[in-house]
Short mmCIF file of C-alpha atoms in Angstrom, two decimals:
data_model
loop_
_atom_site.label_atom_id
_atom_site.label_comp_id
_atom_site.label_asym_id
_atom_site.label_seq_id
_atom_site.Cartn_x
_atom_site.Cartn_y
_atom_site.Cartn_z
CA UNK V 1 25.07 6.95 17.71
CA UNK V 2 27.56 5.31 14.97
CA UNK V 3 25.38 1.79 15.55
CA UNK V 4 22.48 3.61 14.17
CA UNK V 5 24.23 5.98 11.68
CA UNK V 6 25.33 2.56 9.81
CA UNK V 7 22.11 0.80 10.40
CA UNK V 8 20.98 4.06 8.20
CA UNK V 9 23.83 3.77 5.57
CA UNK V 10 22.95 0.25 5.40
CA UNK V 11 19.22 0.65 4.98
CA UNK V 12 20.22 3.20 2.29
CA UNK V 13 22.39 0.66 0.53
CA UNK V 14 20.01 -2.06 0.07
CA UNK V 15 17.64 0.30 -1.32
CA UNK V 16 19.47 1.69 -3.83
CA UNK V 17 20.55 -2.03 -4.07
CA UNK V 18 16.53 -2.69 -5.09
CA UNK V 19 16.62 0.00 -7.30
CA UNK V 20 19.35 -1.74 -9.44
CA UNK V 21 17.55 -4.72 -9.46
CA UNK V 22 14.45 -3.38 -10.57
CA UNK V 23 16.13 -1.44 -13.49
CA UNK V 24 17.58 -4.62 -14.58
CA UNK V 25 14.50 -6.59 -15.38
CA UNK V 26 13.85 -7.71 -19.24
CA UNK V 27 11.67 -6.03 -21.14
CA UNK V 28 9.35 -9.01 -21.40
CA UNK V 29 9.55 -9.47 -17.69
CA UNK V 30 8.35 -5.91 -17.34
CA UNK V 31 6.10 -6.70 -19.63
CA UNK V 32 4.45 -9.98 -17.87
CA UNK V 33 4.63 -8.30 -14.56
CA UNK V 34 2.01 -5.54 -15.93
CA UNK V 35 -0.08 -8.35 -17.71
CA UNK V 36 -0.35 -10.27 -14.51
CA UNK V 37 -1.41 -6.87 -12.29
CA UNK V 38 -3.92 -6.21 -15.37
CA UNK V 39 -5.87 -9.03 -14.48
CA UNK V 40 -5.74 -7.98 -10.97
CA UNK V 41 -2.79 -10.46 -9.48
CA UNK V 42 -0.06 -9.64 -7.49
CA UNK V 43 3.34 -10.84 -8.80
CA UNK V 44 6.04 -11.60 -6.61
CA UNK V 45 7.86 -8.82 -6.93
CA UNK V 46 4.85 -6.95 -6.34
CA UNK V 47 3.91 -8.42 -3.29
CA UNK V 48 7.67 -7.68 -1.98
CA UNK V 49 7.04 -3.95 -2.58
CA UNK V 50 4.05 -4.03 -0.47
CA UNK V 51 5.67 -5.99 1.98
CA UNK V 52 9.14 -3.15 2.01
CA UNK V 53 6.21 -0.36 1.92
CA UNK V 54 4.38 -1.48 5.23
CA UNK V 55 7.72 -2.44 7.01
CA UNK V 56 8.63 1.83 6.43
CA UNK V 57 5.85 2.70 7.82
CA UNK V 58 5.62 0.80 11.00
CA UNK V 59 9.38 2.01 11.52
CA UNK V 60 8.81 5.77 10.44
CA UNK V 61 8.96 8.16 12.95
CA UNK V 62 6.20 10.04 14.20
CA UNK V 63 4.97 13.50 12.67
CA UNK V 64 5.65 16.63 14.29
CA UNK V 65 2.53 18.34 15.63
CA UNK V 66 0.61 20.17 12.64
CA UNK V 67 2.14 18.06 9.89
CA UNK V 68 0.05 16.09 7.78
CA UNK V 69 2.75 13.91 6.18
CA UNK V 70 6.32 13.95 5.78
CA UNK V 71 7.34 15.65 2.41
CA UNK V 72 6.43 13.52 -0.74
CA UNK V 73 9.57 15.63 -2.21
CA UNK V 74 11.60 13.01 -4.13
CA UNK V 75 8.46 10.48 -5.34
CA UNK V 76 7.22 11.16 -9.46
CA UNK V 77 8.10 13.52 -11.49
CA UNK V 78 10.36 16.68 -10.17
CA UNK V 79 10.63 20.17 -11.78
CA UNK V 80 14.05 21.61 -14.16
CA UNK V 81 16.84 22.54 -12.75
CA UNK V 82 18.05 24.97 -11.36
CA UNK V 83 15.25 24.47 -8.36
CA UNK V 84 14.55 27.95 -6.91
CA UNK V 85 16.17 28.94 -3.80
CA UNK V 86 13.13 29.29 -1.52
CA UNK V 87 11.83 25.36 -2.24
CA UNK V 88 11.97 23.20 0.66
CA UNK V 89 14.04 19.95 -0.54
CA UNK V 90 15.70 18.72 2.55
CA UNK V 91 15.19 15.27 4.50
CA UNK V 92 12.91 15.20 7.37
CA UNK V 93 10.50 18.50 6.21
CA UNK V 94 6.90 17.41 5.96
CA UNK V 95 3.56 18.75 4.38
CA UNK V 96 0.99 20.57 6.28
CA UNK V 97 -2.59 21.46 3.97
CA UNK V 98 -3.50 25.09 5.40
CA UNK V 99 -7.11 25.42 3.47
CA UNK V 100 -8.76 25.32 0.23
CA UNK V 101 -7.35 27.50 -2.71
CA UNK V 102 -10.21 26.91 -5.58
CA UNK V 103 -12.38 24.38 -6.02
CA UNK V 104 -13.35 23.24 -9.56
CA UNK V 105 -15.18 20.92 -12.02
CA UNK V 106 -11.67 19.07 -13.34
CA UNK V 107 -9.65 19.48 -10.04
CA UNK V 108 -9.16 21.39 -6.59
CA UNK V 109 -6.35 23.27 -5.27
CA UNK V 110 -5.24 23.24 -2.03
CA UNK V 111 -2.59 25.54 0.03
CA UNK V 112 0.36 23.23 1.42
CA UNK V 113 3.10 24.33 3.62
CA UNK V 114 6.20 22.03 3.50
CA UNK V 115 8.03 22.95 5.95
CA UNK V 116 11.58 21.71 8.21
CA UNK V 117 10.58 21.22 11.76
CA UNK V 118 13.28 23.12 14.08
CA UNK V 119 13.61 23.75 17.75
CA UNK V 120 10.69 24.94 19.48
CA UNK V 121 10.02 28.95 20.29
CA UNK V 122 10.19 30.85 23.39
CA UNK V 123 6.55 31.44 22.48
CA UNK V 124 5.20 27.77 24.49
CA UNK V 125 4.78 24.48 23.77
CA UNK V 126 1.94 23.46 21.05
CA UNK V 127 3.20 25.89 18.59
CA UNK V 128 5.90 24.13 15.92
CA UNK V 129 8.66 26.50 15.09
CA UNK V 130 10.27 26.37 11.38
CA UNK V 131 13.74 26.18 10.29
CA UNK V 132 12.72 26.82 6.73
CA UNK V 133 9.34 26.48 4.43
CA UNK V 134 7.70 27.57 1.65
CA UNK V 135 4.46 27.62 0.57
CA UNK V 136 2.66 25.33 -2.20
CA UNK V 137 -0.39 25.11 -4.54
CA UNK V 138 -1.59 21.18 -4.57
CA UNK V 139 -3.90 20.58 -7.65
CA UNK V 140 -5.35 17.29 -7.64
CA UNK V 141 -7.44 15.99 -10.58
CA UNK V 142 -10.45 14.59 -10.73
CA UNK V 143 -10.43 10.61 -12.04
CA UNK V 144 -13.92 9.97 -12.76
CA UNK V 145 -15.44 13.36 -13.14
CA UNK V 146 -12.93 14.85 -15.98
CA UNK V 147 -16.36 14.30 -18.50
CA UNK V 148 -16.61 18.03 -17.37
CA UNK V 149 -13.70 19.12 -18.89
CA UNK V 150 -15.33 21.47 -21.96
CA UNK V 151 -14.76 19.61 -25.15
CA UNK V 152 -11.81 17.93 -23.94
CA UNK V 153 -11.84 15.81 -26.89
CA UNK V 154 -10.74 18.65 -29.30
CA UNK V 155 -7.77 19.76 -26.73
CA UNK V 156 -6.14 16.18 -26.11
CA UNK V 157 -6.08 15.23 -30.15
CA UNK V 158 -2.82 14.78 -30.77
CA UNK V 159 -1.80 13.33 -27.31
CA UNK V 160 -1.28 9.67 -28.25
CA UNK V 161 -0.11 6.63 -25.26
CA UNK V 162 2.36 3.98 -26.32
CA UNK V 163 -0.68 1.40 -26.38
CA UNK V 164 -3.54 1.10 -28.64
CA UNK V 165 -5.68 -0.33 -26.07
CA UNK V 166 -5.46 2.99 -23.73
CA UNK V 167 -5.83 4.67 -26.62
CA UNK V 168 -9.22 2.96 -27.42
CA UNK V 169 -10.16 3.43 -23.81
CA UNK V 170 -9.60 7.31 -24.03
CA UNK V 171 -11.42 7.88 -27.26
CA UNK V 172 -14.40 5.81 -25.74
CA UNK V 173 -14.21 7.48 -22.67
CA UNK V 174 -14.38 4.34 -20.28
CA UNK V 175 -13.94 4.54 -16.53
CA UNK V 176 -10.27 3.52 -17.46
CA UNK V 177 -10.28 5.71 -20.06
CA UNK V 178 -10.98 8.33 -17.98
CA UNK V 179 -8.72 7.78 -15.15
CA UNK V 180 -6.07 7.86 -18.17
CA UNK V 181 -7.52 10.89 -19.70
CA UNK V 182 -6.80 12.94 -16.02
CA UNK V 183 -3.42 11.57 -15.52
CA UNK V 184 -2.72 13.00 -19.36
CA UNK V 185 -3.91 16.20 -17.99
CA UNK V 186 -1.81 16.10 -15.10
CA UNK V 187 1.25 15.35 -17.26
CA UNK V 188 0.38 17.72 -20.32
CA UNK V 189 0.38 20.59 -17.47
CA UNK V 190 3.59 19.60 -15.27
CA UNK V 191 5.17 19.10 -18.66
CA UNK V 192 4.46 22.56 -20.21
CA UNK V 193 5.09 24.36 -16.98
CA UNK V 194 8.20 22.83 -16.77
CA UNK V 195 9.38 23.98 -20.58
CA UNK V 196 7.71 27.52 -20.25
CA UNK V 197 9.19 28.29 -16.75
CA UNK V 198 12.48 27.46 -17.96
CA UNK V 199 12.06 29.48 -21.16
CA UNK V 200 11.43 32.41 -18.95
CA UNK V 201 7.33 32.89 -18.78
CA UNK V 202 5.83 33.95 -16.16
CA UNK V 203 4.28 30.81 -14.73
CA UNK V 204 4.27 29.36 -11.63
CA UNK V 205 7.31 26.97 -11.15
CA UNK V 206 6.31 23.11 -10.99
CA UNK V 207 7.78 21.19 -8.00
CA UNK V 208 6.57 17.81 -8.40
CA UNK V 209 3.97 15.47 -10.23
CA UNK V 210 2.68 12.04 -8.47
CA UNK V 211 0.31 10.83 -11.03
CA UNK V 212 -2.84 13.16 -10.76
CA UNK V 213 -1.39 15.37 -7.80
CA UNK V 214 0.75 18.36 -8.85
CA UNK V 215 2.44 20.78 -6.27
CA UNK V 216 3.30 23.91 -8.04
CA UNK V 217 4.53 27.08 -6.80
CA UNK V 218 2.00 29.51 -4.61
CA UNK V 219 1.86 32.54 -6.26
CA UNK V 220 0.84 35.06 -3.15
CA UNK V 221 1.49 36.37 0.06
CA UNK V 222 3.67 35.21 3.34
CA UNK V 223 0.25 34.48 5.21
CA UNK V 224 -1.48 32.52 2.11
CA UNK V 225 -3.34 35.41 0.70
CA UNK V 226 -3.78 33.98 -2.66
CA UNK V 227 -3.09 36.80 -5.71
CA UNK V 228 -6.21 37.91 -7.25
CA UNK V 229 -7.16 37.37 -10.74
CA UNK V 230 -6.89 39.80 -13.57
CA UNK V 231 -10.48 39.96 -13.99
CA UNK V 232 -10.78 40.96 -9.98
CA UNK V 233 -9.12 44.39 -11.03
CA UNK V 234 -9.64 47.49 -12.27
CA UNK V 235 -6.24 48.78 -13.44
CA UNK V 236 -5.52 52.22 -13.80
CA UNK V 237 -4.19 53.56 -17.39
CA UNK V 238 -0.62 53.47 -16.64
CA UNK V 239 -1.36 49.95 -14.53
CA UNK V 240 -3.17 49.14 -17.97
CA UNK V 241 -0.94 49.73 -19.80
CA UNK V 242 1.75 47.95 -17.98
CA UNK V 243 0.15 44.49 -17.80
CA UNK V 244 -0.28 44.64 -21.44
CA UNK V 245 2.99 45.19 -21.83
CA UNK V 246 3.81 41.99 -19.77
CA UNK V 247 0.89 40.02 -21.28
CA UNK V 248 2.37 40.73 -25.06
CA UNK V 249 6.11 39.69 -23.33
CA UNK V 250 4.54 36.91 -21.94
CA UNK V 251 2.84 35.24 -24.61
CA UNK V 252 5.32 35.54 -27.25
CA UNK V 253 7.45 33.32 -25.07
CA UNK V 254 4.81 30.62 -24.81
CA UNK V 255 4.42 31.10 -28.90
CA UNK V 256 7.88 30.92 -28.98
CA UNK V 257 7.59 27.29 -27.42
CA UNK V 258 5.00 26.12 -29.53
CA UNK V 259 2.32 26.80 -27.59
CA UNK V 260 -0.76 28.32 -26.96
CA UNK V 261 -2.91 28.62 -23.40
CA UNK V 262 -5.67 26.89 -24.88
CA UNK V 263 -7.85 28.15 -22.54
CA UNK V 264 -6.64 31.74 -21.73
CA UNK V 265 -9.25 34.51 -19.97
CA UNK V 266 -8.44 37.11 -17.48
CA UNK V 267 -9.47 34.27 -14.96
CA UNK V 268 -6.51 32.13 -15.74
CA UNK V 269 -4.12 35.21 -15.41
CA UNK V 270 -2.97 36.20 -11.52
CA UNK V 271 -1.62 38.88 -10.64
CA UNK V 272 0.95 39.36 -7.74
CA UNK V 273 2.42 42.73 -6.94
CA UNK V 274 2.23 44.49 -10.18
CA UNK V 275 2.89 40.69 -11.68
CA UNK V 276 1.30 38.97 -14.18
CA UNK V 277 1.21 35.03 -13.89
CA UNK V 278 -0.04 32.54 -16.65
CA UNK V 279 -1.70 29.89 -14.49
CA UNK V 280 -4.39 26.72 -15.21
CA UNK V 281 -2.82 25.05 -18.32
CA UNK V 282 -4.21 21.57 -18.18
CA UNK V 283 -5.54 21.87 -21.60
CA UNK V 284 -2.22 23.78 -23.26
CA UNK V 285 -2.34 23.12 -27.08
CA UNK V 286 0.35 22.13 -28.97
CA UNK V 287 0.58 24.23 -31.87
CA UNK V 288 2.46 21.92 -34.42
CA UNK V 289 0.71 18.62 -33.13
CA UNK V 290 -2.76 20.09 -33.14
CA UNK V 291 -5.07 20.88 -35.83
CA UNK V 292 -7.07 23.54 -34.58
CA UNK V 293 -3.91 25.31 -33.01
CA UNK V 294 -4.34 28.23 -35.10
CA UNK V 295 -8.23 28.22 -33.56
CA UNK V 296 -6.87 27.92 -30.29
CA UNK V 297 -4.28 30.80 -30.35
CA UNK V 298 -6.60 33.08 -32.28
CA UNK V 299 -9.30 32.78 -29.18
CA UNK V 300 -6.77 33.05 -26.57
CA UNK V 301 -5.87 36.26 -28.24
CA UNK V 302 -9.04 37.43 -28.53
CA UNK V 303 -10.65 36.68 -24.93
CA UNK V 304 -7.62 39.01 -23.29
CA UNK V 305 -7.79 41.51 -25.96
CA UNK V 306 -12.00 42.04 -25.38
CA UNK V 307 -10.69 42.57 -21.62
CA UNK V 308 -8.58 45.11 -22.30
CA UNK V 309 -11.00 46.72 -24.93
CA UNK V 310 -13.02 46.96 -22.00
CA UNK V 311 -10.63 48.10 -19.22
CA UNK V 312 -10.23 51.03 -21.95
CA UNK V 313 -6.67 50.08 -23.38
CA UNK V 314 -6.23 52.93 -26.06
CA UNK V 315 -6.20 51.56 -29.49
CA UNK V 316 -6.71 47.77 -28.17
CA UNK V 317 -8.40 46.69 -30.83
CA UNK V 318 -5.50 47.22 -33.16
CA UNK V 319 -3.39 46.26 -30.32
CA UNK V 320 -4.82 42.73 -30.17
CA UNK V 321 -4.25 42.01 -34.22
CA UNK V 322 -0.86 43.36 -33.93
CA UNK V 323 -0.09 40.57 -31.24
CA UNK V 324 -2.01 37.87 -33.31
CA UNK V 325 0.33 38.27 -36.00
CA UNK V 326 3.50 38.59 -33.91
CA UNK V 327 2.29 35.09 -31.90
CA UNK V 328 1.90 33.82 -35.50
CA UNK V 329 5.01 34.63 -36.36
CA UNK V 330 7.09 33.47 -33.07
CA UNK V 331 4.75 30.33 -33.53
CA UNK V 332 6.06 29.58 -37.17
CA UNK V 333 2.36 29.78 -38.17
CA UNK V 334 2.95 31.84 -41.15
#
């Protein structure tokens, strides 16, 4: 037991120890090292990556039964702190895909479990019990197919790289460009969820990003019942009335951050016992970086406002300008 306890503090060591060795290359080795896998070589260091990377897994355990992978918790990008208590974080859960949440033109959502395997139930064998799990929305984007995002070029103006020559390849929308142009996506939305969920809006909380694969928080039920969307309902007065309310609440905090949906309809709007979540924000406009912000903000206003004009919201019409100029305001666009 102690032999392989150190074995594991020692496997532990060294890689930190490559860690620290990695960090410390020159800037102009980092830089020759991405020149050389440009053209499609392996450098040495490279190849010794692959090499640690196949060694793990011919040594990793086996998955428990119904797992799909152990837990990718800890790889990319993570959300802010403080994590919420019901997120799985601990060594040794794994990932189990339970169905299909949405499928779409720009990217499909699937419903993970990540779960801690624990001892098994009096119920019988072939049936994994769990210590502790939680359940997760996995949006992957589409590299190729992200042409099909609706006048993407208008949304992502502003959103610069750090080198001219993916910059050239986004504006003329090569098959690199467009592999870049979905990994901006991904990072524009794990990004704004990140700021908005720690300014207090109601959006889903973001667990992790690994380049075009984002696991965000499931907004539903226990037994993956996903929440319907606002324009599934038909709200009662007070109910109405209520989810204006939070809508109003809601947006002036996203204002308030310099934002605006970009893309906001009663489609993109969930809501979960008596809730109301801001979800799909891929193409989230920055209100002091782009031009047509004010456009942006005034539509987004507009589409939810029509809704409610609709649902019979007394007065929406004047309701809707009234929040237009308060958004304006929190956005510093007056």
């Amino acid at each position: 037991m102690y032999d392989s306890y150190d074995e594991h503090l020692s496997d532990d060591f060294h890689a930190e120890e490559r860690v620290r060795a990695r960090s410390l290359l020159s800037e102009q080795e980092q830089k020759a090292e991405k020149r050389l896998l440009r053209r499609g070589r392996l450098t040495d260091r490279e190849r010794e990556r692959l090499a640690e990377r196949r060694e793990d897994q011919f040594y990793a355990p086996s998955l428990p039964e119904g797992a799909d992978r152990w837990s990718t918790w800890g790889e990319g990008e993570l959300g802010p702190e403080p994590r919420p208590g019901w997120l799985v974080v601990a060594d040794g859960a794994v990932d189990s895909r339970l169905g299909v949440v949405k499928t779409g033109k720009e990217a499909d959502v699937h419903l993970v479990e990540r779960w801690l395997p624990g001892p098994r139930p009096v119920a019988g064998p072939g049936t994994p019990s769990v210590d502790s799990s939680c359940l997760l929305a996995e949006k992957i984007y589409r590299n190729n197919e992200h042409r099909n995002f609706h006048r993407d070029a208008a949304y992502v103006d502003g959103r610069r790289t750090r080198e001219s020559r993916m910059d050239r390849a986004v504006a003329n929308r090569t098959r690199f460009g467009l592999k870049i142009i979905a990994e901006q996506w991904a990072i524009a939305e794990f990004a704004a969820l990140g700021t908005l969920w720690a300014a207090g809006a109601p959006v889903p909380y973001p667990v992790q990003r690994v380049g075009t694969e984002l696991l965000i928080e499931f907004i539903g039920d226990a037994d993956g019942s996903a929440a319907p969307r606002l324009a599934a309902l038909r709200p009662t007065p007070d109910e109405l009335a209520e989810l204006w309310g939070q809508l109003c609440s809601a947006l002036e905090i996203v204002a308030g951050a310099g934002y605006t949906h970009g893309d906001l309809s009663p489609w993109n709007i969930l809501v979960h016992e008596g809730r109301l979540v801001l979800i799909d924000l891929p193409q989230i406009v920055d209100l002091t970086v782009n031009p047509r912000g004010g456009e942006y903000l005034d539509r987004d206003v507009r589409n939810v406002a029509d809704w409610f004009t609709a649902r019979g919201l007394p007065d929406a019409e004047r309701c809707g300008e009234d929040l237009l100029t308060t958004l304006r305001y929190q956005a510093r666009l007056v």
